[in-house]
Amino acid sequence: MAKAASKSAKKSAAKTAPKAAAKTAAKVTAKAATKATAKAAPKTTAKAAKAKPARKPGIKLSMLRPSVNNMTVRVFARAAGLDPAETDAWGHTRSPEFLARNPAHLTPMIEDKGLPRGVLWESCAIMQYLANKHGLEKFYPKAPAKRAMVDSAMFYLVGTLYPYVARATYPALGFPQYAGEVGHSDAHPDRKSEAQKAAMAAIAEPLEVFHSFFRDGKPFIGGKNPSIADIRLAATLEFLAVVDYALPQWAKDYMAALEKKLGKAYAEPAGDVRGYIAHMKSQARV
């Protein structure tokens, strides 16, 4: 009887041992796998994050390619990585569909559901809005004093420098001038020519203000990196090529430095403006 019991115990142990070993092995394997996964996960996640950086949402942009006002927003949107979906509004800004959204019939114009009326025009306002919305402090600083200088440079440009540039260049560009401008009136051609020359002569003073006051020895108005005011200024100066305006050397170096800094983001929209200017100059020579 004792021998039988012993044999039975041995058989039972033989049957139980593989199962216990299997369970133990499974637990060890599971623990090892969990540790391996925990160690590998952060690396995998980090690699994935590097491989696929988050993209900012795209914007809808209605624009006119030959315009430096439009070039401003086109450059900014590209430089900021906003992936703009552009629509050429040439010949459509007075259409009922466009006027229903934008009674001022101006470009550039962006569309955004977050805006009270769904659309926004004026290049400086668009850049300020997008910079605020997406936290783009690199282009538009949050510090009140630094932001004030960028705003001041931009508004000085729009209120003082750009009107001179428009009066000097619009006749050569074939753009309609504003009501009341000599170039837009029935005045004698000599008077129009005098007004254009006077505007060209007036450009030097505000241009020097940007150099000596707003830049003040820095590469850009924004410091080491271009701000939205720099983008607006460089784009404005592009128009002066149509009248062969003799830019001071610092302005040429400044524009070249900004284009180098922003790369294709600047070069592609600038190419459209430069192409239009070259076309208008060739027509004038015919």
CSV table of C-alpha atoms in Angstrom, one decimal:
chain,number,residue,atom,x,y,z
A,1,MET,CA,0.0,0.0,0.0
A,2,ALA,CA,2.8,2.4,0.8
A,3,LYS,CA,4.5,1.6,-2.5
A,4,ALA,CA,1.3,2.3,-4.3
A,5,ALA,CA,0.8,5.6,-2.5
A,6,SER,CA,4.4,6.6,-3.3
A,7,LYS,CA,3.9,5.8,-7.0
A,8,SER,CA,0.6,7.8,-7.0
A,9,ALA,CA,2.3,10.8,-5.4
A,10,LYS,CA,5.1,10.7,-7.9
A,11,LYS,CA,2.7,10.6,-10.8
A,12,SER,CA,0.7,13.5,-9.4
A,13,ALA,CA,3.9,15.6,-8.9
A,14,ALA,CA,5.0,14.8,-12.4
A,15,LYS,CA,1.7,16.1,-13.8
A,16,THR,CA,1.7,19.2,-11.6
A,17,ALA,CA,5.3,20.2,-12.2
A,18,PRO,CA,5.0,21.2,-15.8
A,19,LYS,CA,1.9,23.3,-15.1
A,20,ALA,CA,3.6,25.1,-12.3
A,21,ALA,CA,6.7,25.7,-14.3
A,22,ALA,CA,4.6,27.0,-17.2
A,23,LYS,CA,2.8,29.4,-14.9
A,24,THR,CA,6.0,30.6,-13.3
A,25,ALA,CA,7.6,31.1,-16.8
A,26,ALA,CA,4.6,33.0,-18.0
A,27,LYS,CA,4.7,35.3,-15.0
A,28,VAL,CA,8.5,35.9,-15.5
A,29,THR,CA,7.9,36.5,-19.2
A,30,ALA,CA,5.1,38.9,-18.6
A,31,LYS,CA,7.1,40.9,-16.1
A,32,ALA,CA,10.1,41.1,-18.5
A,33,ALA,CA,7.8,42.1,-21.3
A,34,THR,CA,6.2,44.8,-19.2
A,35,LYS,CA,9.7,46.2,-18.2
A,36,ALA,CA,10.9,46.1,-21.8
A,37,THR,CA,7.8,47.9,-23.0
A,38,ALA,CA,8.1,50.5,-20.3
A,39,LYS,CA,11.7,51.2,-21.3
A,40,ALA,CA,11.0,51.1,-25.0
A,41,ALA,CA,7.8,53.2,-25.0
A,42,PRO,CA,9.4,56.6,-24.2
A,43,LYS,CA,12.0,56.1,-26.9
A,44,THR,CA,9.4,55.1,-29.4
A,45,THR,CA,7.2,58.0,-28.5
A,46,ALA,CA,10.1,60.4,-28.6
A,47,LYS,CA,11.1,59.2,-32.1
A,48,ALA,CA,7.6,59.5,-33.3
A,49,ALA,CA,7.3,63.0,-31.9
A,50,LYS,CA,10.5,64.0,-33.7
A,51,ALA,CA,9.5,62.4,-37.0
A,52,LYS,CA,6.0,64.0,-37.1
A,53,PRO,CA,5.9,67.4,-35.5
A,54,ALA,CA,2.4,68.8,-34.9
A,55,ARG,CA,1.3,71.1,-37.7
A,56,LYS,CA,-0.7,74.3,-37.0
A,57,PRO,CA,-4.1,74.4,-38.6
A,58,GLY,CA,-4.2,75.9,-42.1
A,59,ILE,CA,-5.8,79.2,-43.0
A,60,LYS,CA,-7.9,80.3,-45.9
A,61,LEU,CA,-6.3,83.3,-47.6
A,62,SER,CA,-7.7,85.4,-50.5
A,63,MET,CA,-4.9,87.4,-52.1
A,64,LEU,CA,-3.5,89.2,-55.1
A,65,ARG,CA,0.0,88.0,-56.2
A,66,PRO,CA,1.4,91.4,-57.4
A,67,SER,CA,0.6,93.2,-54.2
A,68,VAL,CA,3.1,93.8,-51.4
A,69,ASN,CA,0.3,94.1,-48.9
A,70,ASN,CA,-0.7,90.6,-49.8
A,71,MET,CA,2.9,89.5,-50.0
A,72,THR,CA,3.2,90.5,-46.3
A,73,VAL,CA,0.7,88.0,-45.1
A,74,ARG,CA,1.8,85.3,-47.6
A,75,VAL,CA,5.3,85.6,-46.2
A,76,PHE,CA,4.2,85.6,-42.6
A,77,ALA,CA,1.9,82.6,-42.9
A,78,ARG,CA,4.6,80.5,-44.5
A,79,ALA,CA,7.3,81.6,-42.1
A,80,ALA,CA,5.0,80.8,-39.2
A,81,GLY,CA,4.2,77.3,-40.5
A,82,LEU,CA,0.4,78.1,-40.9
A,83,ASP,CA,0.1,76.2,-44.2
A,84,PRO,CA,-2.1,78.8,-46.0
A,85,ALA,CA,-4.6,77.7,-48.5
A,86,GLU,CA,-4.4,80.5,-51.0
A,87,THR,CA,-7.1,81.7,-53.4
A,88,ASP,CA,-6.2,84.2,-56.1
A,89,ALA,CA,-8.9,86.9,-55.8
A,90,TRP,CA,-7.8,88.8,-59.0
A,91,GLY,CA,-10.9,90.1,-60.7
A,92,HIS,CA,-13.3,88.8,-58.0
A,93,THR,CA,-13.1,91.3,-55.2
A,94,ARG,CA,-16.1,93.2,-56.5
A,95,SER,CA,-18.2,90.1,-57.0
A,96,PRO,CA,-21.5,89.8,-55.0
A,97,GLU,CA,-20.0,86.7,-53.2
A,98,PHE,CA,-16.9,88.5,-52.1
A,99,LEU,CA,-18.6,91.7,-51.1
A,100,ALA,CA,-21.1,89.8,-49.0
A,101,ARG,CA,-18.2,88.7,-46.8
A,102,ASN,CA,-16.0,91.7,-47.3
A,103,PRO,CA,-17.8,94.9,-48.1
A,104,ALA,CA,-14.4,96.8,-48.2
A,105,HIS,CA,-13.4,94.5,-51.1
A,106,LEU,CA,-9.8,94.5,-49.8
A,107,THR,CA,-7.1,91.8,-49.8
A,108,PRO,CA,-5.4,90.1,-48.2
A,109,MET,CA,-8.3,88.5,-46.4
A,110,ILE,CA,-8.4,85.5,-44.2
A,111,GLU,CA,-11.3,83.4,-43.2
A,112,ASP,CA,-11.6,82.0,-39.6
A,113,LYS,CA,-14.6,80.7,-37.7
A,114,GLY,CA,-13.2,82.3,-34.5
A,115,LEU,CA,-13.6,85.8,-35.9
A,116,PRO,CA,-16.8,87.7,-35.0
A,117,ARG,CA,-17.7,88.2,-38.7
A,118,GLY,CA,-15.7,85.2,-40.0
A,119,VAL,CA,-13.2,87.2,-42.0
A,120,LEU,CA,-10.4,89.7,-41.5
A,121,TRP,CA,-8.6,92.0,-43.8
A,122,GLU,CA,-5.7,94.5,-43.5
A,123,SER,CA,-2.2,92.8,-43.5
A,124,CYS,CA,-1.0,94.1,-40.1
A,125,ALA,CA,-4.2,93.2,-38.3
A,126,ILE,CA,-4.1,89.7,-39.9
A,127,MET,CA,-0.5,89.1,-38.7
A,128,GLN,CA,-1.3,90.4,-35.2
A,129,TYR,CA,-4.4,88.2,-34.9
A,130,LEU,CA,-2.6,85.0,-36.1
A,131,ALA,CA,0.4,85.7,-34.0
A,132,ASN,CA,-1.8,86.2,-30.9
A,133,LYS,CA,-4.0,83.1,-31.7
A,134,HIS,CA,-1.1,80.7,-32.2
A,135,GLY,CA,1.3,82.2,-29.6
A,136,LEU,CA,3.9,83.2,-32.2
A,137,GLU,CA,6.0,85.4,-29.8
A,138,LYS,CA,9.0,85.0,-32.1
A,139,PHE,CA,7.3,87.3,-34.6
A,140,TYR,CA,5.2,89.4,-32.2
A,141,PRO,CA,6.6,89.6,-28.6
A,142,LYS,CA,4.2,89.6,-25.7
A,143,ALA,CA,6.3,91.9,-23.5
A,144,PRO,CA,4.4,95.2,-23.6
A,145,ALA,CA,7.5,97.4,-24.3
A,146,LYS,CA,8.8,95.2,-27.1
A,147,ARG,CA,5.4,94.8,-28.6
A,148,ALA,CA,4.8,98.5,-28.5
A,149,MET,CA,8.0,99.1,-30.6
A,150,VAL,CA,6.8,96.5,-33.2
A,151,ASP,CA,3.4,98.1,-33.3
A,152,SER,CA,4.8,101.6,-33.6
A,153,ALA,CA,7.1,100.6,-36.5
A,154,MET,CA,4.2,99.0,-38.3
A,155,PHE,CA,1.8,101.9,-37.9
A,156,TYR,CA,4.5,104.4,-38.8
A,157,LEU,CA,5.0,102.4,-42.0
A,158,VAL,CA,1.3,102.2,-42.9
A,159,GLY,CA,0.6,105.9,-42.0
A,160,THR,CA,3.8,107.6,-43.3
A,161,LEU,CA,6.1,105.5,-45.4
A,162,TYR,CA,3.6,103.5,-47.4
A,163,PRO,CA,1.6,106.4,-48.7
A,164,TYR,CA,4.9,107.9,-50.2
A,165,VAL,CA,5.8,104.5,-51.7
A,166,ALA,CA,2.3,104.2,-53.2
A,167,ARG,CA,2.4,107.7,-54.7
A,168,ALA,CA,5.8,107.0,-56.2
A,169,THR,CA,5.1,103.5,-57.5
A,170,TYR,CA,1.4,103.0,-58.3
A,171,PRO,CA,1.5,105.0,-61.6
A,172,ALA,CA,4.3,102.7,-62.8
A,173,LEU,CA,2.6,99.6,-61.5
A,174,GLY,CA,-0.7,100.4,-63.2
A,175,PHE,CA,-2.5,100.4,-59.9
A,176,PRO,CA,-5.4,102.9,-59.4
A,177,GLN,CA,-4.4,105.6,-56.9
A,178,TYR,CA,-6.6,106.9,-54.1
A,179,ALA,CA,-9.3,109.5,-54.7
A,180,GLY,CA,-7.9,113.0,-54.6
A,181,GLU,CA,-4.3,111.9,-55.5
A,182,VAL,CA,-2.8,114.0,-58.3
A,183,GLY,CA,-1.9,110.8,-60.2
A,184,HIS,CA,-5.5,109.7,-60.2
A,185,SER,CA,-6.9,113.0,-61.4
A,186,ASP,CA,-7.1,114.8,-64.7
A,187,ALA,CA,-4.2,117.1,-63.8
A,188,HIS,CA,-1.5,117.9,-66.4
A,189,PRO,CA,1.1,115.1,-66.8
A,190,ASP,CA,3.7,117.5,-65.6
A,191,ARG,CA,1.9,117.9,-62.3
A,192,LYS,CA,1.6,114.1,-61.9
A,193,SER,CA,5.3,113.7,-62.6
A,194,GLU,CA,6.1,116.4,-60.0
A,195,ALA,CA,3.9,114.7,-57.4
A,196,GLN,CA,5.6,111.4,-58.1
A,197,LYS,CA,9.1,112.9,-57.7
A,198,ALA,CA,8.0,114.7,-54.5
A,199,ALA,CA,6.9,111.4,-53.0
A,200,MET,CA,10.1,109.7,-54.0
A,201,ALA,CA,12.1,112.5,-52.3
A,202,ALA,CA,10.0,112.1,-49.2
A,203,ILE,CA,10.8,108.4,-48.7
A,204,ALA,CA,14.3,109.0,-47.5
A,205,GLU,CA,13.3,110.5,-44.1
A,206,PRO,CA,11.0,107.8,-42.8
A,207,LEU,CA,13.3,105.1,-44.2
A,208,GLU,CA,16.2,106.5,-42.1
A,209,VAL,CA,13.9,106.5,-39.1
A,210,PHE,CA,13.5,102.7,-39.5
A,211,HIS,CA,17.3,102.4,-39.7
A,212,SER,CA,18.4,104.6,-36.9
A,213,PHE,CA,15.5,104.4,-34.4
A,214,PHE,CA,13.6,101.1,-34.8
A,215,ARG,CA,16.5,98.9,-35.7
A,216,ASP,CA,19.1,100.9,-33.7
A,217,GLY,CA,22.0,98.7,-34.6
A,218,LYS,CA,20.1,95.4,-34.4
A,219,PRO,CA,19.8,93.1,-37.5
A,220,PHE,CA,16.0,93.5,-37.5
A,221,ILE,CA,13.3,95.6,-35.7
A,222,GLY,CA,12.5,92.4,-33.8
A,223,GLY,CA,16.1,92.0,-32.7
A,224,LYS,CA,17.9,88.8,-33.9
A,225,ASN,CA,14.8,87.5,-35.6
A,226,PRO,CA,12.4,89.3,-38.0
A,227,SER,CA,9.2,90.5,-36.5
A,228,ILE,CA,5.9,91.2,-38.3
A,229,ALA,CA,7.0,94.8,-38.7
A,230,ASP,CA,10.2,93.6,-40.5
A,231,ILE,CA,8.1,91.5,-42.9
A,232,ARG,CA,5.8,94.5,-43.6
A,233,LEU,CA,8.8,96.8,-44.2
A,234,ALA,CA,10.7,94.5,-46.5
A,235,ALA,CA,7.7,93.8,-48.5
A,236,THR,CA,7.0,97.5,-48.9
A,237,LEU,CA,10.5,98.2,-50.1
A,238,GLU,CA,10.1,95.6,-52.9
A,239,PHE,CA,7.8,98.0,-54.8
A,240,LEU,CA,10.5,100.6,-55.1
A,241,ALA,CA,12.3,98.5,-57.7
A,242,VAL,CA,9.7,99.6,-60.3
A,243,VAL,CA,10.9,103.2,-60.2
A,244,ASP,CA,14.6,102.2,-59.8
A,245,TYR,CA,14.7,103.9,-56.4
A,246,ALA,CA,18.3,104.0,-55.0
A,247,LEU,CA,17.9,102.2,-51.7
A,248,PRO,CA,20.7,102.9,-49.2
A,249,GLN,CA,23.1,100.1,-48.7
A,250,TRP,CA,21.8,99.2,-45.2
A,251,ALA,CA,18.3,98.7,-46.7
A,252,LYS,CA,19.7,96.4,-49.4
A,253,ASP,CA,21.6,94.4,-46.8
A,254,TYR,CA,18.6,94.4,-44.5
A,255,MET,CA,16.3,92.9,-47.2
A,256,ALA,CA,18.9,90.3,-48.2
A,257,ALA,CA,19.3,89.3,-44.5
A,258,LEU,CA,15.6,88.9,-44.0
A,259,GLU,CA,15.2,86.8,-47.2
A,260,LYS,CA,18.1,84.6,-46.1
A,261,LYS,CA,16.6,84.2,-42.6
A,262,LEU,CA,13.1,83.3,-43.9
A,263,GLY,CA,14.2,81.4,-47.0
A,264,LYS,CA,11.4,80.1,-49.3
A,265,ALA,CA,8.8,81.6,-47.0
A,266,TYR,CA,10.0,85.0,-48.3
A,267,ALA,CA,11.4,84.2,-51.7
A,268,GLU,CA,8.3,82.6,-53.2
A,269,PRO,CA,5.8,85.4,-52.5
A,270,ALA,CA,8.5,88.0,-53.3
A,271,GLY,CA,9.0,86.2,-56.7
A,272,ASP,CA,5.4,87.0,-57.7
A,273,VAL,CA,5.9,90.7,-56.9
A,274,ARG,CA,9.3,90.9,-58.6
A,275,GLY,CA,7.9,89.1,-61.7
A,276,TYR,CA,5.0,91.6,-61.9
A,277,ILE,CA,7.5,94.5,-61.5
A,278,ALA,CA,9.7,93.1,-64.3
A,279,HIS,CA,6.7,92.8,-66.5
A,280,MET,CA,5.5,96.4,-66.0
A,281,LYS,CA,9.0,97.7,-66.6
A,282,SER,CA,9.3,95.8,-69.8
A,283,GLN,CA,5.9,97.2,-70.9
A,284,ALA,CA,7.1,100.7,-70.2
A,285,ARG,CA,10.1,100.2,-72.4
A,286,VAL,CA,8.0,99.1,-75.4
